[in-house]
Tab-separated table of C-alpha atoms in Angstrom:
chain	number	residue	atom	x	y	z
A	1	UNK	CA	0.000	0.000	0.000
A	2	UNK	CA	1.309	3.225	-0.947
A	3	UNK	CA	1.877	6.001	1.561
A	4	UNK	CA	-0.695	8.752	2.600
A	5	UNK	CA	-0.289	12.342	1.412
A	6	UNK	CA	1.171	14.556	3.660
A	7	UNK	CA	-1.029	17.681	3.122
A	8	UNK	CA	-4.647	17.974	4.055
A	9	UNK	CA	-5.041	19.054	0.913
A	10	UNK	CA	-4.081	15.689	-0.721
A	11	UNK	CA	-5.786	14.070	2.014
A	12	UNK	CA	-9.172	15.071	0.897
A	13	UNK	CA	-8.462	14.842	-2.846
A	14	UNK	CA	-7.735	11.243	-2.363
A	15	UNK	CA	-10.856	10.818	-0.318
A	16	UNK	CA	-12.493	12.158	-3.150
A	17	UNK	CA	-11.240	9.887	-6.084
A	18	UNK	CA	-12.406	7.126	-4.125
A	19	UNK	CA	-15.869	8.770	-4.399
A	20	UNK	CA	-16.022	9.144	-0.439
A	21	UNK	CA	-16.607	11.900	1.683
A	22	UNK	CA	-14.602	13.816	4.436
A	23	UNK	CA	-17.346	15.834	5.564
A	24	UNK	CA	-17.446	14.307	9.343
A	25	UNK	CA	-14.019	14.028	9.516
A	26	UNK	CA	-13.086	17.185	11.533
A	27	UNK	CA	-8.928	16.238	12.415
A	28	UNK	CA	-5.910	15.120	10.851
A	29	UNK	CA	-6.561	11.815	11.965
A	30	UNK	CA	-9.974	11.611	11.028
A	31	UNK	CA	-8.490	12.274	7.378
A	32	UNK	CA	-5.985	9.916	7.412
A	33	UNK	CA	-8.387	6.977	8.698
A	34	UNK	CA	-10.602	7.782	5.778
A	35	UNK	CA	-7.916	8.397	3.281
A	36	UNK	CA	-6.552	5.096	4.174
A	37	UNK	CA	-10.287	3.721	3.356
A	38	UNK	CA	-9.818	5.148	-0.093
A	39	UNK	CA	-6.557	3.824	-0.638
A	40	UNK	CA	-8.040	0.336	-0.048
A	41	UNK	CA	-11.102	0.913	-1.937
A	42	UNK	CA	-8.736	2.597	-5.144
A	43	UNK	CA	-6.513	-0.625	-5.050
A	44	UNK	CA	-9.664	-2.627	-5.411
A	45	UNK	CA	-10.758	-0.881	-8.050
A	46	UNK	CA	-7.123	-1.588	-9.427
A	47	UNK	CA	-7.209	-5.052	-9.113
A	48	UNK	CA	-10.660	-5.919	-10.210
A	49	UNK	CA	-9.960	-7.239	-13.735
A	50	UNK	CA	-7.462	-9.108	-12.823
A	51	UNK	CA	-9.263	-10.644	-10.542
A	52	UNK	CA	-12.285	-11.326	-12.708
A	53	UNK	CA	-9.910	-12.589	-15.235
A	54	UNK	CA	-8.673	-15.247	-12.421
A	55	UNK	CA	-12.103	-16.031	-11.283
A	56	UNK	CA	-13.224	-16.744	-14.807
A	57	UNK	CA	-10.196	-19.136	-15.581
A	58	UNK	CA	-11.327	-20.843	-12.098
A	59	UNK	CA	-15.076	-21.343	-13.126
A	60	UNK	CA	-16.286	-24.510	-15.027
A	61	UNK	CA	-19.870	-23.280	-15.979
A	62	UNK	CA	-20.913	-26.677	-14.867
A	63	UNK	CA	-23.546	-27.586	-12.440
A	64	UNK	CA	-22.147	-26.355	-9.376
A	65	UNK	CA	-23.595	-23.663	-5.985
A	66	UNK	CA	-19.561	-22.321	-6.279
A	67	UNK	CA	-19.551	-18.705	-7.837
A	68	UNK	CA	-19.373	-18.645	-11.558
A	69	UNK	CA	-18.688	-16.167	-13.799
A	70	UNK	CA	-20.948	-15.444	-16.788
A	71	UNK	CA	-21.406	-12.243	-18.937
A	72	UNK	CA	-24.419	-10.601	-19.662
A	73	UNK	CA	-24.979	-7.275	-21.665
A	74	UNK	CA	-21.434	-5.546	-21.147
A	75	UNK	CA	-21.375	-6.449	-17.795
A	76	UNK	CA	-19.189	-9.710	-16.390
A	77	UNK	CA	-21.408	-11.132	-13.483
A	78	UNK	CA	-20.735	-13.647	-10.474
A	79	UNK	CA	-23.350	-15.839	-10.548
A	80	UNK	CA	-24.509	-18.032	-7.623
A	81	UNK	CA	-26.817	-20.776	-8.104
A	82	UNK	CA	-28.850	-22.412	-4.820
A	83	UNK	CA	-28.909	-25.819	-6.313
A	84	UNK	CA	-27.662	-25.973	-9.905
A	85	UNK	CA	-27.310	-24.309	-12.964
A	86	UNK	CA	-30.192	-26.523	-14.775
A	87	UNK	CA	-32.622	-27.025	-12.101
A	88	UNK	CA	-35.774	-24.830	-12.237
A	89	UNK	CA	-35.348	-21.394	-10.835
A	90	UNK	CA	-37.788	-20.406	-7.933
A	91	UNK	CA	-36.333	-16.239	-8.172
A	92	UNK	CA	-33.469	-14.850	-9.572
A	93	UNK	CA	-32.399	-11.779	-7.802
A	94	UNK	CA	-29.864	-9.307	-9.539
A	95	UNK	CA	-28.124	-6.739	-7.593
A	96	UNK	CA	-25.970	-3.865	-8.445
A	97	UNK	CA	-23.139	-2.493	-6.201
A	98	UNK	CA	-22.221	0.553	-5.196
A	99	UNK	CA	-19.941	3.840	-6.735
A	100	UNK	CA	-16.297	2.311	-6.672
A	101	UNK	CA	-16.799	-0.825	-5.477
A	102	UNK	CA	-16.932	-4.501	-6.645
A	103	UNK	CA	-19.224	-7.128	-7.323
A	104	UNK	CA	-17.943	-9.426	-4.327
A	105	UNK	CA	-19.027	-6.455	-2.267
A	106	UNK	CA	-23.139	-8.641	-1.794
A	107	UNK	CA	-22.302	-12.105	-2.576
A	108	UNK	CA	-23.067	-12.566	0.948
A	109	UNK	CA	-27.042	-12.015	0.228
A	110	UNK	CA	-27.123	-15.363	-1.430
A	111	UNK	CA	-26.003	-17.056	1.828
A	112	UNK	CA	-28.308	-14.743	3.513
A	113	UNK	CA	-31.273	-16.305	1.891
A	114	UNK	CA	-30.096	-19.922	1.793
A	115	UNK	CA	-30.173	-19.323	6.089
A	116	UNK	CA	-33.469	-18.093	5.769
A	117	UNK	CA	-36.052	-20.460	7.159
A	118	UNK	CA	-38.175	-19.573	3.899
A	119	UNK	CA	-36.024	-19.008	1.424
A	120	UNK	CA	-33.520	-21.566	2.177
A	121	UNK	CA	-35.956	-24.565	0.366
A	122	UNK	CA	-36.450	-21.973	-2.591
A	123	UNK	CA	-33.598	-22.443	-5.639
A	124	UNK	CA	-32.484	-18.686	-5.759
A	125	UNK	CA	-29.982	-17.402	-8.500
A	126	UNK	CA	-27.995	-14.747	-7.787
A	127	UNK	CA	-26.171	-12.499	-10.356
A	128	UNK	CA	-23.756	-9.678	-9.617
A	129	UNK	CA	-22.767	-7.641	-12.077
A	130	UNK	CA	-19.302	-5.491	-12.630
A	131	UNK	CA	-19.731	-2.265	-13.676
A	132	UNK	CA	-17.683	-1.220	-16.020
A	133	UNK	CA	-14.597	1.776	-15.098
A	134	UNK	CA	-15.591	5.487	-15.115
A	135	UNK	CA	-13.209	8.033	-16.761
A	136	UNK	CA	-11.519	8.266	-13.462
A	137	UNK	CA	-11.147	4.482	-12.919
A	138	UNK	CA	-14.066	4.059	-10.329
A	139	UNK	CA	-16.610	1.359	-11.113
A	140	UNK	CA	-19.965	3.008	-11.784
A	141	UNK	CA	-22.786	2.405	-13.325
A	142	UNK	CA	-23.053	6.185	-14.666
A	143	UNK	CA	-20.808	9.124	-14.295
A	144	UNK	CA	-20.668	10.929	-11.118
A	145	UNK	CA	-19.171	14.199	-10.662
A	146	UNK	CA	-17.605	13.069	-7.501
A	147	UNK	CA	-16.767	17.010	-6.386
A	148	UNK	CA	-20.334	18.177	-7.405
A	149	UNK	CA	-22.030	15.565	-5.424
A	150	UNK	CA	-19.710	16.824	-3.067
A	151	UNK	CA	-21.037	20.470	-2.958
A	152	UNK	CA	-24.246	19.132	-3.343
A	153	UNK	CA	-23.526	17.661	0.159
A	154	UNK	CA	-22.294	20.183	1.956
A	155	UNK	CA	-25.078	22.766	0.449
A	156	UNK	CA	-28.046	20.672	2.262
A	157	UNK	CA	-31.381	19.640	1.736
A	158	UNK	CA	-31.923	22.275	-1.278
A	159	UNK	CA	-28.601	21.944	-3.651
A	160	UNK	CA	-29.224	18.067	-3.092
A	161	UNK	CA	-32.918	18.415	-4.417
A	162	UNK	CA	-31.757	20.043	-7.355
A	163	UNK	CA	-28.985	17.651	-8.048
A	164	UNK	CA	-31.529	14.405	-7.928
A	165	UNK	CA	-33.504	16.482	-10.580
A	166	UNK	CA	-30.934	16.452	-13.233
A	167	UNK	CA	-29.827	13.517	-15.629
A	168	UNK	CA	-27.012	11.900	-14.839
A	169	UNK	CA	-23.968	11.625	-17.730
A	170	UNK	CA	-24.485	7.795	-18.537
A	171	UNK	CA	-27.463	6.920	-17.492
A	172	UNK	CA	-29.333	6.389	-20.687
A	173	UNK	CA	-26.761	4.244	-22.018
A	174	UNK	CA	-26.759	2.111	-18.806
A	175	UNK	CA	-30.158	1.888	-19.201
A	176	UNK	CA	-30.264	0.204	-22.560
A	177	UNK	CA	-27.609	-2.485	-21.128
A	178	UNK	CA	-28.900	-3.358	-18.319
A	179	UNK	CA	-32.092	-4.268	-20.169
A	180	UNK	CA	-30.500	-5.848	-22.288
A	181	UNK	CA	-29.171	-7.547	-19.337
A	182	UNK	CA	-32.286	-8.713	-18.099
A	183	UNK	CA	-33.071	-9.657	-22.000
A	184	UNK	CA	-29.965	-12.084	-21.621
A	185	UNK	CA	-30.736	-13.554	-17.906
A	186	UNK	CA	-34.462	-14.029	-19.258
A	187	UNK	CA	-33.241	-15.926	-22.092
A	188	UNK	CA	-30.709	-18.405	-20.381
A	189	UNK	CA	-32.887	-19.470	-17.056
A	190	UNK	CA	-36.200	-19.147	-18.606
A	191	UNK	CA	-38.513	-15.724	-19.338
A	192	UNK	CA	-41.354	-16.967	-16.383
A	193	UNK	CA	-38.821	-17.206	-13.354
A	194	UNK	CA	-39.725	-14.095	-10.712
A	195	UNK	CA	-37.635	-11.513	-10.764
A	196	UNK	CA	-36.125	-9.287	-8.018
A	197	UNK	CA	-34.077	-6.162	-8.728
A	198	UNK	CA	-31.915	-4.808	-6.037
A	199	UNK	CA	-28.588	-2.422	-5.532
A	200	UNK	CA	-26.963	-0.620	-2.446
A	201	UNK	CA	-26.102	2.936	-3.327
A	202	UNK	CA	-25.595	4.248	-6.972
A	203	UNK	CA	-26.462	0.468	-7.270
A	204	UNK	CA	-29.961	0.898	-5.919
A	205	UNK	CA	-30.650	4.060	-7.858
A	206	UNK	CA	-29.836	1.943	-11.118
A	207	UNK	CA	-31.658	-1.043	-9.976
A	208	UNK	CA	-34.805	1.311	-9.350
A	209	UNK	CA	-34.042	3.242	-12.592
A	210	UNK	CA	-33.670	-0.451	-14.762
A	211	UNK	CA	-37.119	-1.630	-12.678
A	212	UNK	CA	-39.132	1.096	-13.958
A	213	UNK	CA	-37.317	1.260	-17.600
A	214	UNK	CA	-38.081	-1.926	-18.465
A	215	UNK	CA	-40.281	-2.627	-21.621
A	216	UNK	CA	-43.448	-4.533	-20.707
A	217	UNK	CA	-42.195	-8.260	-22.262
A	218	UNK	CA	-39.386	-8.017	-19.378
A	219	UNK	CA	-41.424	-6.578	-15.987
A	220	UNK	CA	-44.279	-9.402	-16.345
A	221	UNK	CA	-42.292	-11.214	-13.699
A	222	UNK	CA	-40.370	-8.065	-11.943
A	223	UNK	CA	-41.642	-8.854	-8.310
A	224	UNK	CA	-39.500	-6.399	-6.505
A	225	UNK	CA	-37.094	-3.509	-5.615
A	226	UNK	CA	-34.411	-3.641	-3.069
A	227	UNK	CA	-32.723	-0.392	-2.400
A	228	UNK	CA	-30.321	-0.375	0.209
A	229	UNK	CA	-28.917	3.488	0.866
A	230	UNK	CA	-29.983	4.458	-2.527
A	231	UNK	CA	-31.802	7.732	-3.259
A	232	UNK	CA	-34.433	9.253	-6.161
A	233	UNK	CA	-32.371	10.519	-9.215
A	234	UNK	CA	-34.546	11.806	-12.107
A	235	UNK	CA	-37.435	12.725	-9.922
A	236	UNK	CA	-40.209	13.920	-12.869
A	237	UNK	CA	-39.076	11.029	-14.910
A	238	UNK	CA	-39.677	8.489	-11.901
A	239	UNK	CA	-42.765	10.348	-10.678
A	240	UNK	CA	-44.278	9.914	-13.992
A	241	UNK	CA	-43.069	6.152	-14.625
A	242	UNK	CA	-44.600	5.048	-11.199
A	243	UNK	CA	-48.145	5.563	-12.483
A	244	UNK	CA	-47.730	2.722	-14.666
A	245	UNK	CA	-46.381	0.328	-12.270
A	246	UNK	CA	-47.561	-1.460	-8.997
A	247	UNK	CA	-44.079	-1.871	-7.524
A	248	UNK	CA	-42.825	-3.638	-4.402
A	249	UNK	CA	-39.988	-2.031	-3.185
A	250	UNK	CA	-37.844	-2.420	0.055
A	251	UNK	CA	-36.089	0.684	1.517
A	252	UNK	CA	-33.160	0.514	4.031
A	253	UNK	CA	-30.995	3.597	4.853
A	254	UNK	CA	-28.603	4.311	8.337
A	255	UNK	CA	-29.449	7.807	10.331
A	256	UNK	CA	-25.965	8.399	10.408
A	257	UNK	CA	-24.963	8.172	6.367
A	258	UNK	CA	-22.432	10.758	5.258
A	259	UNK	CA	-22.062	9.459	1.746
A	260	UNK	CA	-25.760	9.861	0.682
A	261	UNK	CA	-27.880	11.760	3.661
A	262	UNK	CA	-30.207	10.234	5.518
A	263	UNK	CA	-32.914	12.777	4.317
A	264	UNK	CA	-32.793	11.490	1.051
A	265	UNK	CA	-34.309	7.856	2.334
A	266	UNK	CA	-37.178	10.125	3.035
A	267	UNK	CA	-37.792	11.947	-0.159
A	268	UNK	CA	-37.385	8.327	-1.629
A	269	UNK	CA	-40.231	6.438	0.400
A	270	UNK	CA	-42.400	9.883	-0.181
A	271	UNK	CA	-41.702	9.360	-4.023
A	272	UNK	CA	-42.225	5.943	-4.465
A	273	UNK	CA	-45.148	5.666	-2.044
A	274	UNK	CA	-47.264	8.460	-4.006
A	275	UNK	CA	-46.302	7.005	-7.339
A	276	UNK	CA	-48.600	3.881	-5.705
A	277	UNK	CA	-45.540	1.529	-5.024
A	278	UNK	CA	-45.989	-0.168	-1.890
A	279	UNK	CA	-43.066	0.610	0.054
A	280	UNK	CA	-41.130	-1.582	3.028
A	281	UNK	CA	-39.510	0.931	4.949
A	282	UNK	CA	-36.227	-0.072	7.328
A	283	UNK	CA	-33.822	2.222	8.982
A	284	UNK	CA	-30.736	1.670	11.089
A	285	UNK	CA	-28.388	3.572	13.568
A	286	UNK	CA	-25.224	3.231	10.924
A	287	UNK	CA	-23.818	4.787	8.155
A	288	UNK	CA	-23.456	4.004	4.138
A	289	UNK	CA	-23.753	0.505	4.931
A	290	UNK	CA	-26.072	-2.875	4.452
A	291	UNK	CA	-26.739	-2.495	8.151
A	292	UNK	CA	-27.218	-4.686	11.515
A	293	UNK	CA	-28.884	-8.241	11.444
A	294	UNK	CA	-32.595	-6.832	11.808
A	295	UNK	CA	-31.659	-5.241	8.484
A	296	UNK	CA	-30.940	-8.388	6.758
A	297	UNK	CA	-33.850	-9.886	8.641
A	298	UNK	CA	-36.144	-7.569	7.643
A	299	UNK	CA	-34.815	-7.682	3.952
A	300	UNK	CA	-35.031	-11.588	3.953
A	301	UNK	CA	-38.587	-11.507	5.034
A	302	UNK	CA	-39.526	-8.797	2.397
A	303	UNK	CA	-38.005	-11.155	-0.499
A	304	UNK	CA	-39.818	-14.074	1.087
A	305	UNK	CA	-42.801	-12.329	0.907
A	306	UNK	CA	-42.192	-10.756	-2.894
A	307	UNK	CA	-42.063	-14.697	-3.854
A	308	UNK	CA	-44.864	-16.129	-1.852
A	309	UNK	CA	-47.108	-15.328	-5.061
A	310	UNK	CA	-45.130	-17.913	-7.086
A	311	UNK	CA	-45.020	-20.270	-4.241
């Protein structure tokens, strides 16, 4: 690992090409514990397709529960299977991670469900996806003008509003491939197995954003929304997309968040709820995390209960 910056300076602007934030962090040290965050977070980012590369060349594509590796769209995805690859799917669940990150960040979930008391007897796919590198080098799913989000933070309630208003750089295009993601997934296990959409941060926005894009022959079988410290982005375009759809959606955010505010859980579950979704609505003492185990509980049970239609 390579040595901190010095200045405070360089401090922050590390912080900040890791796409995290040193607004709490009122000391020195508080900057160097977070810089050191980034530093791990930028040399996973650095060491992501060679990694993907390895797990590929470690995969069989046979019937196996081990991770595989399979590519749908653009996107090369981890995929976990409950029982095997050519047994009859009960749910396939597809979440998107966060700005920066990886998708090992969730592979947990799957072992999540299989320790649910419901779940567990249900033969769950998983599929992660890897977004692809931003100009900078950060894994995104669309563009993020790290320093304007930034200033968007520090402005409050108001700057933020206006900022979740505007069309991010990206997003169309990630629109098209992740339906054409779902296209691909739909084709190889079968166009009737339920599906569940979920993401934690830019993740969830996307995985809301894909949920309510998708063209009518691929949301027969949508049965949910997970959204785990996501936000609203595109307000008026969501607002007016929500009419049309009856959506499930499970919303989880931590009180003490300073990546994406709390507040902005709340502007979420007032969006979604009006638009006629019916919203599960979770929140947690932590920060820009998944949360405590009445989190994953809670989530568990909401995914359980998303499926019991198909039961």
């Amino acid at each position: 690992m390579e040595s901190l910056p010095t200045s405070i300076k360089g401090l922050k602007e590390l912080i900040t090409k890791a796409g995290l934030s040193f607004q709490d962090c009122f000391e020195k040290a508080d900057l160097k514990a977070r810089a050191l965050e980034a530093t791990k977070r930028l040399e996973e980012a650095g060491n992501l397709k060679s990694a993907s590369s390895q797990q590929s060349k470690n995969s069989t594509g046979n019937s196996t529960t081990g991770p595989m590796t399979s590519r749908f769209s653009i996107y090369d995805s981890i995929v976990l299977h409950a029982s095997n690859e050519t047994t009859k799917k009960d749910a396939i669940v597809i979440i998107l991670h966060g700005y920066g990150a990886t998708n090992n960040d969730f592979v947990p979930l799957s072992q999540y469900f299989k320790r649910h008391p419901t779940l567990a007897s249900k033969n769950i796919t998983c599929i992660f996806p890897q977004a692809p590198p931003s100009r900078e080098g950060m894994p995104c799913w669309w563009e993020i003008d790290v320093m304007n989000w930034m200033g968007a933070m520090a402005g409050g309630g108001e700057t933020i509003a206006k900022l979740i208003r505007d069309t991010p750089v990206g997003l169309p295009e990630c629109r098209q491939n992740l339906i054409q993601l779902v296209k691909d997934v739909k084709e190889k296990y079968g166009s009737d197995v339920p599906l569940i959409l979920g993401g934690f941060s830019q993740g969830a926005m996307t995985a809301m954003d894909l949920a309510l894009s998708l063209p009518e022959d691929l949301k027969s079988n949508l049965q949910s929304v997970l959204m785990l410290s996501g936000a609203p982005i595109v307000v008026e375009e969501w607002a007016q997309k929500l009419q049309k759809s009856k959506l499930k959606v499970f919303v989880s955010h931590g009180t003490s968040d300073n990546v994406l505010p709390f507040m902005a859980s709340s502007w979420l579950k007032e969006l979604l709820s009006k638009g006629g979704a019916e919203v599960k609505y979770e929140m947690h003492g932590g920060g820009h995390e998944l949360g405590p185990q009445h989190i994953i509980d809670s989530l568990c049970n909401f995914v359980s209960s998303s499926l019991e239609v198909e039961s």
